Amino acid sequence: MELEFTDRKILNALQTNFPISIRPFLEIANYIGISEQEVINRILELKENKIIRQISAIFDSHNIGYKSTLAAFKVSDDMTDFVANIINSHNGVSHNYLRNNEYNIWFTITLPSEQKLEDEIETLSIQSNALDYLILPTLRLFKIGVNFDMTGGETSSFKFFSHDDFKNDSDIKITDFEKACIRELQKDIEIKPEPFEDLSTNLGITQEKLLDTIKDFISDKKMRRFACVLYHQKAGFSYNAMGIWKSPQEEVEKNGKIMSSLKEVSHCYLRPVYPRKWEYNIFTMVHSKSKEEACIVMNKISLLTGIKDFDTLESTKEFKKVRVKYYV
């Protein structure tokens, strides 16, 4: 689908500056210079054409009492689909991909804080007869935040999430009312003039109370933002690459900040190493319009950091990609 410039401006607004108000689409319409109904009609068409995946709250799992990790399984090539189905059956698994590495199945798993990630992953490895596996939790988050510039020229107030936004475990407290709000706000909103109306009705509160709660969630770092999530391939960003880097330990902080400064890098993490088995410690995600563009970004990172020992893991098959559902 060839997107009109107006559609692109709407997509930028939905990703970066979604108004926390009773009539957010009217505010977007006033910003762009079209009618509220045209904004609604265009969003409905973008959803129908699989450009917009969902418009909802994007919570920080750690700050609302959950924990997550990246994991990688090494399985024989003829077993990948079988193993992927076993992994996908776990409700805590949100993303699962086949990648071009000896550790060929990569997935993320998110669980309530009282459950043990290690136990769940070990169980999955036994069920799938994995040859080996890696558990790669985030030791330091340098950057997370997918934001696709659809117009190529707008300045953005988009703020990425980083390690400084993480709460101490002892400071994480979620009330029953907040859990109820989280259950509603993680739903895809209805595209109508007052999209928060149904959510507030379900909660038995006013829209104003719900909007104040959203603002409190954002201020308290429980929610990263309220925004749309795109089907990035359909939106024109058809290629993504996981960069894995061997950074000297004493240069991790410097290199992480350099990598995070590039707009093409949406995620940047420090993860543990396993001596003589897995020694890549910094991970990046690059989203681009082509493999060639991604290679340029990877080489730029190498040049800026001086890291020569790195690799690019391509996603060759998507087994699962869903939003994590909290407190259900």
XYZ file of C-alpha atoms in Angstrom:
328
model
C 0.000 0.000 0.000
C 1.424 3.358 -1.058
C 0.863 5.743 1.835
C -0.218 9.320 1.279
C 1.715 12.042 3.087
C -1.292 12.740 5.325
C -1.321 9.091 6.399
C 2.380 9.321 7.195
C 1.833 12.403 9.354
C -0.961 10.608 11.216
C 1.292 7.595 11.818
C 4.027 9.828 13.213
C 1.545 11.488 15.564
C 0.137 8.147 16.707
C 3.622 6.840 17.488
C 5.111 9.832 19.239
C 2.503 12.320 20.466
C -0.764 10.487 21.041
C -2.929 13.011 22.928
C -4.058 11.831 26.354
C -7.467 13.456 26.062
C -11.129 12.567 25.672
C -11.015 13.296 21.916
C -7.439 12.551 20.847
C -8.267 12.162 17.154
C -9.694 15.685 17.104
C -6.394 17.017 18.467
C -4.471 15.084 15.807
C -6.865 16.448 13.172
C -6.290 20.020 14.327
C -2.521 19.463 14.242
C -2.574 18.090 10.699
C -5.282 20.392 9.349
C -8.025 17.930 8.459
C -11.314 16.882 10.053
C -11.636 14.502 12.988
C -13.722 12.116 10.877
C -11.054 11.996 8.183
C -8.426 11.078 10.790
C -10.689 8.300 12.073
C -11.422 7.030 8.539
C -7.743 7.025 7.609
C -6.759 5.150 10.808
C -9.463 2.550 10.148
C -8.105 2.077 6.632
C -4.528 1.811 7.945
C -5.660 -0.894 10.351
C -7.601 -2.718 7.649
C -4.532 -2.695 5.396
C -2.321 -4.066 8.194
C -0.201 -0.932 8.621
C -1.317 -0.278 12.215
C -1.141 -3.327 14.475
C -2.606 -1.827 17.645
C -3.143 1.440 19.525
C -2.814 0.970 23.252
C -0.678 1.513 26.319
C 2.914 0.295 26.144
C 3.858 -0.692 29.675
C 7.305 -1.306 31.103
C 7.107 -4.888 32.329
C 9.762 -4.426 35.024
C 8.120 -1.357 36.520
C 4.716 -3.049 36.823
C 6.005 -6.146 38.583
C 7.052 -8.481 35.777
C 10.414 -9.773 34.583
C 11.548 -10.874 31.159
C 14.524 -12.230 29.288
C 15.777 -13.055 25.839
C 16.583 -16.729 25.320
C 18.139 -18.719 22.494
C 17.853 -22.435 21.775
C 20.194 -24.512 19.655
C 18.155 -27.141 17.812
C 18.694 -29.251 14.707
C 17.453 -27.679 11.485
C 14.792 -30.333 10.930
C 13.288 -29.644 14.378
C 12.824 -25.865 14.259
C 9.086 -25.810 13.536
C 8.405 -28.491 16.145
C 10.403 -26.634 18.790
C 8.872 -23.289 17.834
C 5.381 -24.681 18.422
C 6.376 -25.857 21.899
C 7.835 -22.445 22.746
C 4.851 -20.599 21.236
C 2.445 -22.557 23.446
C 3.821 -20.756 26.518
C 1.614 -17.766 27.343
C 4.628 -15.757 28.500
C 6.353 -15.923 25.106
C 5.647 -12.837 23.013
C 8.302 -12.945 20.263
C 9.879 -15.987 18.644
C 12.127 -15.998 15.563
C 14.369 -18.260 13.540
C 17.778 -16.610 13.110
C 20.901 -17.484 11.151
C 23.098 -18.725 13.990
C 23.977 -22.048 15.620
C 21.627 -20.828 18.346
C 18.829 -20.622 15.864
C 15.595 -20.055 17.816
C 15.369 -16.755 19.681
C 12.454 -15.784 21.890
C 11.445 -13.426 24.674
C 9.527 -14.600 27.712
C 7.831 -12.419 30.329
C 6.484 -13.636 33.674
C 5.145 -12.237 36.948
C 8.013 -11.519 39.335
C 7.182 -14.466 41.618
C 7.790 -17.015 38.847
C 11.283 -18.179 37.864
C 12.312 -17.511 34.286
C 15.128 -20.047 34.503
C 12.748 -22.852 35.476
C 10.324 -22.086 32.643
C 13.106 -21.952 30.052
C 14.642 -25.176 31.316
C 11.259 -26.887 31.069
C 10.830 -25.673 27.492
C 14.319 -26.921 26.609
C 13.534 -30.379 27.989
C 10.196 -30.538 26.187
C 11.816 -29.538 22.893
C 15.008 -31.620 23.224
C 17.127 -28.520 22.650
C 20.821 -29.249 22.161
C 21.770 -26.216 24.250
C 20.333 -22.891 25.298
C 21.308 -19.405 26.453
C 19.485 -17.215 28.954
C 20.284 -13.596 28.159
C 18.569 -11.162 30.556
C 19.122 -7.428 30.349
C 22.021 -6.363 32.576
C 21.809 -2.780 31.399
C 19.261 -1.147 29.131
C 20.787 1.575 27.022
C 17.762 2.171 24.820
C 14.366 0.785 23.925
C 11.753 2.415 21.772
C 10.592 1.631 18.258
C 9.706 4.839 16.456
C 9.509 4.836 12.668
C 9.791 8.268 11.063
C 7.236 7.957 8.280
C 7.805 11.373 6.686
C 11.587 11.585 6.862
C 11.642 15.173 8.006
C 9.666 15.852 11.160
C 11.339 16.688 14.433
C 10.138 14.385 17.175
C 9.727 14.721 20.930
C 9.904 10.930 21.237
C 11.728 9.903 24.427
C 13.406 6.539 24.562
C 13.362 4.374 27.669
C 16.701 3.595 29.308
C 18.169 2.011 32.439
C 17.690 5.224 34.420
C 13.939 4.723 34.072
C 14.006 1.356 35.868
C 12.634 1.281 39.401
C 14.266 -0.599 42.251
C 12.409 -3.826 42.945
C 11.507 -2.596 46.443
C 9.840 0.493 44.957
C 7.507 -1.419 42.649
C 4.005 -1.391 44.075
C 0.893 -2.023 41.964
C -2.557 -1.564 43.498
C -5.609 -3.601 42.535
C -7.046 -0.490 40.862
C -3.862 -0.069 38.810
C -3.965 -3.746 37.787
C -7.546 -3.279 36.596
C -6.484 -0.213 34.594
C -3.548 -2.101 33.098
C -5.909 -4.881 31.974
C -8.042 -2.337 30.118
C -5.341 -0.038 28.773
C -3.406 -2.867 27.132
C -6.441 -3.500 24.895
C -6.552 -2.121 21.364
C -8.707 1.002 21.577
C -11.798 1.438 19.431
C -11.314 4.006 16.669
C -14.102 6.470 17.409
C -14.287 10.097 18.630
C -14.009 9.080 22.318
C -11.810 5.953 22.248
C -11.354 5.769 26.035
C -15.110 5.681 26.688
C -15.493 1.879 26.689
C -12.382 1.323 28.811
C -13.553 3.756 31.485
C -17.047 2.218 31.449
C -15.560 -1.236 31.998
C -13.669 0.138 34.998
C -16.666 2.014 36.381
C -14.844 5.350 36.394
C -15.016 8.574 34.393
C -12.886 9.152 31.323
C -11.197 11.992 33.184
C -10.154 9.608 35.976
C -8.783 7.130 33.433
C -6.844 9.827 31.591
C -5.357 11.045 34.881
C -4.316 7.453 35.619
C -2.591 7.198 32.217
C -0.676 10.394 32.937
C 0.295 9.055 36.375
C 1.474 5.773 34.814
C 3.671 7.693 32.370
C 5.018 10.001 35.062
C 5.772 7.032 37.324
C 7.511 5.137 34.472
C 5.006 2.300 34.645
C 3.916 3.131 31.110
C 6.476 4.026 28.464
C 3.862 5.728 26.332
C 0.419 5.411 24.806
C 0.923 4.862 21.110
C 0.316 2.834 18.009
C 2.429 -0.168 17.059
C 2.994 -0.731 13.349
C 3.406 -3.768 11.183
C 6.845 -2.444 10.302
C 7.243 -4.504 7.135
C 4.008 -3.054 5.709
C 5.026 0.414 6.893
C 8.120 0.292 4.687
C 10.706 -0.930 7.204
C 10.919 -4.439 5.828
C 14.318 -5.478 7.196
C 15.454 -5.924 10.785
C 18.751 -7.186 12.104
C 19.953 -8.169 15.553
C 23.493 -6.929 15.989
C 25.698 -8.814 18.451
C 28.917 -7.148 19.586
C 31.976 -8.163 21.592
C 32.791 -5.030 23.523
C 35.686 -4.821 26.000
C 34.107 -4.734 29.449
C 35.740 -1.416 30.323
C 34.198 0.193 27.210
C 30.671 -1.175 27.557
C 29.179 2.064 28.884
C 30.809 4.191 26.186
C 29.906 1.828 23.371
C 26.337 1.370 24.553
C 25.771 5.121 24.501
C 27.323 5.450 21.042
C 25.088 2.709 19.644
C 22.012 4.188 21.301
C 22.639 7.582 19.736
C 21.825 6.266 16.263
C 18.170 6.737 15.312
C 18.186 3.474 13.327
C 18.931 1.558 16.547
C 15.663 0.878 18.369
C 17.008 -1.437 21.099
C 20.398 -1.602 22.799
C 21.150 -3.941 25.719
C 24.053 -5.277 27.744
C 23.603 -9.021 28.259
C 25.660 -11.715 30.039
C 28.379 -13.765 28.378
C 29.151 -17.468 28.699
C 32.950 -17.928 28.382
C 33.994 -20.087 25.433
C 30.347 -20.526 24.482
C 28.859 -17.072 23.925
C 30.910 -13.911 24.313
C 28.820 -11.225 22.599
C 27.745 -8.802 25.304
C 25.994 -5.878 23.569
C 22.877 -6.426 21.474
C 21.294 -3.931 19.080
C 18.204 -4.007 16.904
C 18.236 -2.124 13.631
C 15.108 -1.559 11.552
C 15.628 -0.363 7.992
C 14.086 -0.348 4.542
C 16.615 -2.798 3.130
C 19.439 -5.163 4.039
C 21.883 -2.733 2.450
C 20.735 0.104 4.731
C 21.108 -2.137 7.779
C 24.643 -3.094 6.725
C 25.539 0.585 6.481
C 24.291 1.138 10.045
C 26.175 -1.905 11.369
C 29.400 -0.764 9.717
C 28.865 2.741 11.092
C 28.532 1.321 14.612
C 31.738 -0.662 14.097
C 33.552 2.456 12.907
C 32.279 4.636 15.781
C 33.026 2.104 18.530
C 36.081 0.396 17.068
C 34.455 -3.017 17.606
C 35.530 -5.379 14.827
C 34.184 -8.599 16.313
C 30.470 -8.508 15.628
C 27.817 -10.351 13.696
C 24.372 -9.725 12.256
C 21.590 -12.172 13.036
C 18.829 -12.005 10.470
C 15.285 -12.998 11.262
C 14.578 -15.670 8.642
C 11.189 -16.730 10.003
C 8.703 -15.207 12.431
C 7.120 -17.875 14.617
C 5.261 -15.590 16.996
C 4.803 -11.879 17.631
C 2.137 -10.767 20.090
C 1.792 -8.189 22.832
C 2.412 -9.356 26.399
C -0.825 -9.407 28.401
C -0.395 -8.335 32.019
C -2.505 -9.286 35.038
C -4.958 -11.423 33.072
